[in-house]
Short mmCIF file of C-alpha atoms in Angstrom, two decimals:
data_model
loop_
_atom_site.label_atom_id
_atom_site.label_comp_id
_atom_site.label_asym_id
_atom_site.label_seq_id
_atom_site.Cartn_x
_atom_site.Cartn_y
_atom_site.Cartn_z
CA UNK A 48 -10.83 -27.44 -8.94
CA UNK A 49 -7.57 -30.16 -8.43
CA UNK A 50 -8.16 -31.76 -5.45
CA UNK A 51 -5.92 -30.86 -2.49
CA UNK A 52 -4.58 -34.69 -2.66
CA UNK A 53 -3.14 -34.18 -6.02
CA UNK A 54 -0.94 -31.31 -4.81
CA UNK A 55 2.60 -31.62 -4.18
CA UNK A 56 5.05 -29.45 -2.19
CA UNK A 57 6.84 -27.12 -4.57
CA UNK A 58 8.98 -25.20 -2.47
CA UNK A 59 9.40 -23.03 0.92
CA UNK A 60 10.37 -19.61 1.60
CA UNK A 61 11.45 -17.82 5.15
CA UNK A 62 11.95 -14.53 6.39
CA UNK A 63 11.79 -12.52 9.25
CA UNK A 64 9.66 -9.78 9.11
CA UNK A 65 10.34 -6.83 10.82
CA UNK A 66 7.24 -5.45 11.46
CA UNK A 67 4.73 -6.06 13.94
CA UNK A 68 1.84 -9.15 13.72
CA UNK A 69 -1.16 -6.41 13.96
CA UNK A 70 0.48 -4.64 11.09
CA UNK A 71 1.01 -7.98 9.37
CA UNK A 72 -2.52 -9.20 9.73
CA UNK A 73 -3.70 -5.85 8.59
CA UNK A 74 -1.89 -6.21 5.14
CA UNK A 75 -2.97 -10.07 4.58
CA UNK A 76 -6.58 -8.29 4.66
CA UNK A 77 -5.46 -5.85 2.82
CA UNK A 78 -6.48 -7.03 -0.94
CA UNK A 79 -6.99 -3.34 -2.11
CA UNK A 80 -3.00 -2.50 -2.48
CA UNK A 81 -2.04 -5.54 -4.31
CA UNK A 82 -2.41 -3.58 -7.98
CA UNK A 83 -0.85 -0.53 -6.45
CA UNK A 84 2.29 -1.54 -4.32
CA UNK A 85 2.95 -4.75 -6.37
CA UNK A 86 2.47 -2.91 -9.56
CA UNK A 87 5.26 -4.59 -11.06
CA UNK A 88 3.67 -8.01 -10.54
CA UNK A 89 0.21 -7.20 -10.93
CA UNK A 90 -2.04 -5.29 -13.28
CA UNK A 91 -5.21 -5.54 -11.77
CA UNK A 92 -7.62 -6.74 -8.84
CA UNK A 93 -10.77 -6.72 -8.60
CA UNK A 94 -12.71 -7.74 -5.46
CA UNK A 95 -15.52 -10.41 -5.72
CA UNK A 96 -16.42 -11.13 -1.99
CA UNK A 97 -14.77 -10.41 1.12
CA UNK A 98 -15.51 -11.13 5.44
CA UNK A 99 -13.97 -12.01 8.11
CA UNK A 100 -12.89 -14.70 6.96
CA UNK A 101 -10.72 -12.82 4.40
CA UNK A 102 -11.24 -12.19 0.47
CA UNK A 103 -11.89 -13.50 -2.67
CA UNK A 104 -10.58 -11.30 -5.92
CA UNK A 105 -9.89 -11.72 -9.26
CA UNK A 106 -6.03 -10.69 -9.71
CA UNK A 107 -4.56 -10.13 -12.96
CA UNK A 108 -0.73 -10.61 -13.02
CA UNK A 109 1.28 -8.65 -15.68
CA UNK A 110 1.26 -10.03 -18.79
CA UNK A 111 -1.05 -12.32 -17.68
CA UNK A 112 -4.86 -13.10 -17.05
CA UNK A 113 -7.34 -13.27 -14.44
CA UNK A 114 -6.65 -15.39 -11.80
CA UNK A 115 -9.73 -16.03 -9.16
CA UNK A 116 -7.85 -16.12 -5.96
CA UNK A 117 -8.99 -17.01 -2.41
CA UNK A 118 -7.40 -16.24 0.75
CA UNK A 119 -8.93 -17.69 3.88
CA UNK A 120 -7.27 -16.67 7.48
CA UNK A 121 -7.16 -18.71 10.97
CA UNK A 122 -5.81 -15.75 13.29
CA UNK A 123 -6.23 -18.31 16.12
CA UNK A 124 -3.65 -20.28 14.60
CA UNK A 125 -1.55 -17.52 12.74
CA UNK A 126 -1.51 -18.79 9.59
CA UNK A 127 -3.73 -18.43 5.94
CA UNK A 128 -3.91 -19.80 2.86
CA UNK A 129 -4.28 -18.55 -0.58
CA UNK A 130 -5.91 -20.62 -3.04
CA UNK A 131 -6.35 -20.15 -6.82
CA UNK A 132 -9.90 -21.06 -7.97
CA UNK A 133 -9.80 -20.48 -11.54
CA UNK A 134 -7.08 -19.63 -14.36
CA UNK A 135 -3.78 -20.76 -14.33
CA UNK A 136 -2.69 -22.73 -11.75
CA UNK A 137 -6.65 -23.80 -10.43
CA UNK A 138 -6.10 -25.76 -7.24
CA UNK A 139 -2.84 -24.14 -6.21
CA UNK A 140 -2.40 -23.56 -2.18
CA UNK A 141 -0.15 -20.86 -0.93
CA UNK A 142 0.03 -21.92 3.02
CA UNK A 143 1.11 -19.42 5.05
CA UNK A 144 1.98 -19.80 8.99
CA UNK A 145 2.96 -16.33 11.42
CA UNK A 146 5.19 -16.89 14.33
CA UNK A 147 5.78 -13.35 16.35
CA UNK A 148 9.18 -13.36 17.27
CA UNK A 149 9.19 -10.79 20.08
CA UNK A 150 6.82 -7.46 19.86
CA UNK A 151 8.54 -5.98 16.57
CA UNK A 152 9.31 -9.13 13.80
CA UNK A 153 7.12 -12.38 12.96
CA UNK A 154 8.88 -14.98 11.23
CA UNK A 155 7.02 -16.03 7.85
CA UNK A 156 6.81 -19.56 6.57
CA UNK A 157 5.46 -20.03 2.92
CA UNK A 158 4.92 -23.33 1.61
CA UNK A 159 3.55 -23.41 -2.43
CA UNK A 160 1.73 -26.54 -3.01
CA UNK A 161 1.16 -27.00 -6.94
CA UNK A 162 -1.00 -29.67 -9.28
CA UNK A 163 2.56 -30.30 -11.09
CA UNK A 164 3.98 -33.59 -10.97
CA UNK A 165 6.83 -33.48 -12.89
CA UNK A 166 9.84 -32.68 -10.31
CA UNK A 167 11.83 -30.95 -12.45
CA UNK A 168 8.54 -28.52 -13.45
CA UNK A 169 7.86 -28.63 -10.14
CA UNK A 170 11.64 -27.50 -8.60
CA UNK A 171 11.27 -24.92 -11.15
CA UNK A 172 7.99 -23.50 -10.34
CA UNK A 173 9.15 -23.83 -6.31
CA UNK A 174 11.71 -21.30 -7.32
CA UNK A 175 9.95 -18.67 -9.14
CA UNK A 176 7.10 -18.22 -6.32
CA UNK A 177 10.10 -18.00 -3.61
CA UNK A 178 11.80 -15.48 -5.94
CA UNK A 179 7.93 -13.49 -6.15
CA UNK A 180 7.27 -13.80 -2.49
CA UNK A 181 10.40 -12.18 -1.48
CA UNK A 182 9.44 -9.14 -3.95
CA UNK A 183 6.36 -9.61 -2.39
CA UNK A 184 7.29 -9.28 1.43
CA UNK A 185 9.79 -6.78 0.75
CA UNK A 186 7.39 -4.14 -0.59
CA UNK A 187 5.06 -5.16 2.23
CA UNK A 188 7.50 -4.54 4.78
CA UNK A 189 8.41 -1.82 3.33
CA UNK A 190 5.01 -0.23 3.43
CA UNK A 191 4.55 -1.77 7.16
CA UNK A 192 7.48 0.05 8.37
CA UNK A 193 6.36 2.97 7.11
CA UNK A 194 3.04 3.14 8.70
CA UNK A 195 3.89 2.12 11.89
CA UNK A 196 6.14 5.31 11.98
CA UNK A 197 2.79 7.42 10.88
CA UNK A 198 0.45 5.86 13.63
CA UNK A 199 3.29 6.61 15.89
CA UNK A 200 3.08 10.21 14.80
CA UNK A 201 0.57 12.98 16.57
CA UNK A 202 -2.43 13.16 13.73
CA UNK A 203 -3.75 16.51 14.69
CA UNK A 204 -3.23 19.59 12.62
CA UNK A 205 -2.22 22.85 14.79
CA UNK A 206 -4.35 25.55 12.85
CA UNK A 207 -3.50 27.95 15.38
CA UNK A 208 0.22 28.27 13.97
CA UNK A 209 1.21 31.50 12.39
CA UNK A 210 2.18 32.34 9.06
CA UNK A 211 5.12 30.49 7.26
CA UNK A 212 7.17 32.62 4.73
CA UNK A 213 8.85 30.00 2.58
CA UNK A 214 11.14 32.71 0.65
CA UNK A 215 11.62 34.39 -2.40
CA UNK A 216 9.01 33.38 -4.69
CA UNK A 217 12.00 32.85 -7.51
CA UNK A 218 13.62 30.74 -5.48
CA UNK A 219 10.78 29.04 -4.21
CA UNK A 220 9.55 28.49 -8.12
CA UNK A 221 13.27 27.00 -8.83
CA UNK A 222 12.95 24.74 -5.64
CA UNK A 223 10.12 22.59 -7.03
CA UNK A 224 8.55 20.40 -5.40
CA UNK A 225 9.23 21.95 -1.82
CA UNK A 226 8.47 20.36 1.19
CA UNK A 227 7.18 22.01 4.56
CA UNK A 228 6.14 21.52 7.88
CA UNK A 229 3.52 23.89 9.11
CA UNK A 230 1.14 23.15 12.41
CA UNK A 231 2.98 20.05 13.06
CA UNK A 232 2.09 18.37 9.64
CA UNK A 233 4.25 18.28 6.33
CA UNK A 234 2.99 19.36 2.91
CA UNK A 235 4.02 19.68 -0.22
CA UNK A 236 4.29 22.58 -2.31
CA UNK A 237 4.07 22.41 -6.76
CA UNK A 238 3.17 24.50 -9.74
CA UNK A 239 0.04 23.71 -10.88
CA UNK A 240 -1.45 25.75 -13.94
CA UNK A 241 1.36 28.15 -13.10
CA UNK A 242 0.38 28.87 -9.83
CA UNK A 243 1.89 27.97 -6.55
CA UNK A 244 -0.54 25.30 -4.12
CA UNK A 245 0.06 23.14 -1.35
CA UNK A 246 -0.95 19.90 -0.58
CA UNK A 247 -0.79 17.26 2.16
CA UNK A 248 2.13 15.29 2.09
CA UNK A 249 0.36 11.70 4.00
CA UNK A 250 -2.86 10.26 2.23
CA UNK A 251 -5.71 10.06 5.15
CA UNK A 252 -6.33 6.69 3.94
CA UNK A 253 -3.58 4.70 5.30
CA UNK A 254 -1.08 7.44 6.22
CA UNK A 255 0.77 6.54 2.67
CA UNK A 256 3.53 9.02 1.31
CA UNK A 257 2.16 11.00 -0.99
CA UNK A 258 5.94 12.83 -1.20
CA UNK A 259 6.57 11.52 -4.72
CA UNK A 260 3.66 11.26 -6.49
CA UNK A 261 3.65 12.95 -9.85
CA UNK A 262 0.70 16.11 -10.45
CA UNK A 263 -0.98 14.34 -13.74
CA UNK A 264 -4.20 16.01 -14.69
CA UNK A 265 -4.47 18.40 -11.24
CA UNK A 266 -4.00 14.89 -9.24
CA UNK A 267 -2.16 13.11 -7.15
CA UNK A 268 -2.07 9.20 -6.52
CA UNK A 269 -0.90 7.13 -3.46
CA UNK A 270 1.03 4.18 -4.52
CA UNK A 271 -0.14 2.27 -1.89
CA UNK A 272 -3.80 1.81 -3.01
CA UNK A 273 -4.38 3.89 -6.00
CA UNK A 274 -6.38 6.36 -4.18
CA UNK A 275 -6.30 9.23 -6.39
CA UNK A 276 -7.16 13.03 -4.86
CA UNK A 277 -7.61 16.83 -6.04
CA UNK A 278 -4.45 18.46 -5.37
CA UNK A 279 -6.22 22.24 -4.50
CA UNK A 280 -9.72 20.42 -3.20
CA UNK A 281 -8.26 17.30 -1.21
CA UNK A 282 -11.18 15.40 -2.69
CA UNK A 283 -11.09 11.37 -3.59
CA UNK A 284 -13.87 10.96 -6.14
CA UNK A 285 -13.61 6.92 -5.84
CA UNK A 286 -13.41 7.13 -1.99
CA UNK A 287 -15.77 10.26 -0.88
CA UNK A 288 -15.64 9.23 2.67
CA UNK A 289 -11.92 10.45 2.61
CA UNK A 290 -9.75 13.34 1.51
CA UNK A 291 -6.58 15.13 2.13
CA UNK A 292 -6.11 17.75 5.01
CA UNK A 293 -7.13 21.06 4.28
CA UNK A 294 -3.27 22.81 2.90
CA UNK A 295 -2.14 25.98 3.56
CA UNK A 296 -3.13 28.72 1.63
CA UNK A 297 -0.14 30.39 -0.47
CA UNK A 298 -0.17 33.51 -1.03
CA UNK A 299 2.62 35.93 -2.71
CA UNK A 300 3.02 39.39 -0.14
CA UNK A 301 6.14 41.61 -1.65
CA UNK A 302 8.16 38.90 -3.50
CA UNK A 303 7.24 36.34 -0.71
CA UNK A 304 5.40 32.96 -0.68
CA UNK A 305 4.09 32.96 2.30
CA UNK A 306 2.27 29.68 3.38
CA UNK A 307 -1.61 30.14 5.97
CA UNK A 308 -3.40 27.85 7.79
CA UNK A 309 -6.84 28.60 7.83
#
């Protein structure tokens, strides 16, 4: 490995982050979503070790090859660094530091220290990582956001509700995908071998939307982490331990699609 002396400073990047620090130390843990949400800048991770001290993976970048990557966290001091072991760039530290700004943001400070020495490489390289990281953040925030509004949601399923007609089965068919909220949670309705079944709308594994993701082979995956379930079983065959919220049954009574909790 280059030694940490060798390294020079090839750039910064800032941002506030509009999220909250819990959620933000939550994602820097987090290694499982980096092939999922940043699958335009990664094709692969694989974990090799992980504590509480943080993670160790091999991540494979698109169009490129394994990288062994380290990140080690101080939560005392609010900051971590990511360190590449082995592959291209061996030696490179990512040092990040959190500052909360108030109970909602954390400002972000990224510094990329590289084993380049030429400064014109160097200005170069300092560019293309800011350019990544603010991909990078983005999508995080993005997905932050979004699941701070699900924790802030009630998680409990009222099977006591009655009976939802949804309408005329043609129009229901020509409405596809159809979205409805039934017991105080939202699911999503599709054609699947030509018949009409529901499904639960938020994956149980990190509350991500599961709104837009496409029926391939009688499954749906969440693009958060790549969890993949059984659209009429709820079942994660990767991830037993988890699995989607029992749906509504749908039945058809005199034209009708009519959707039951059970």
């Amino acid at each position: 490995m280059t030694d940490t002396a060798t390294l020079h400073l090839a750039g910064t990047y800032r941002r506030r982050v509009a999220a909250s620090l819990a959620r933000i130390w939550e994602n820097v843990f987090d290694w499982e979503h980096l092939a999922h949400l940043h699958d335009g800048s990664f094709a692969d991770c694989v974990l090799l070790d992980r504590g509480s001290w943080g993670w160790r993976v091999a991540l494979t970048p698109m169009g490129g090859t394994a990288r062994e990557i380290e990140m080690r966290a101080d939560r005392a001091m609010g900051r971590y660094t990511s360190t590449t072991l082995d592959g291209v760039g061996t030696g490179s530290k990512i040092r990040v530091t959190l500052t909360p700004h108030g109970a909602g943001s954390v400002d972000v400070l990224v510094a990329f220290h590289l084993p380049e020495a030429n400064p014109g490489r160097l200005a170069a390289l300092g560019e293309a990582y800011a350019a990544a990281y603010a991909r990078l953040w983005d999508e995080d925030e993005a997905m932050m956001q979004a699941r701070e509004r699900m924790l802030a949601r009630p998680n409990r399923i009222d099977r006591t509700a009655p009976p939802l007609d949804l309408g005329d089965e043609h129009l229901v068919r020509a409405a596809l995908p159809l979205f409805f909220e039934l017991g105080g949670a939202i699911f999503r309705l599709v054609r699947l071998n030509g018949n009409l079944v529901a499904h639960a709308a938020i994956c149980p594994h990190w509350l991500g939307p599961l709104d837009t993701a496409p029926v391939i082979d009688g499954a749906i995956r969440c693009p958060w982490h790549g969890y993949r379930f059984d659209v009429v079983s709820g079942r994660c065959a990767a991830h037993p331990e988890v699995r989607l919220a029992a749906a509504p049954s749908i039945r058809i009574d005199d034209g009708r699609v009519i959707a039951r909790l059970c």
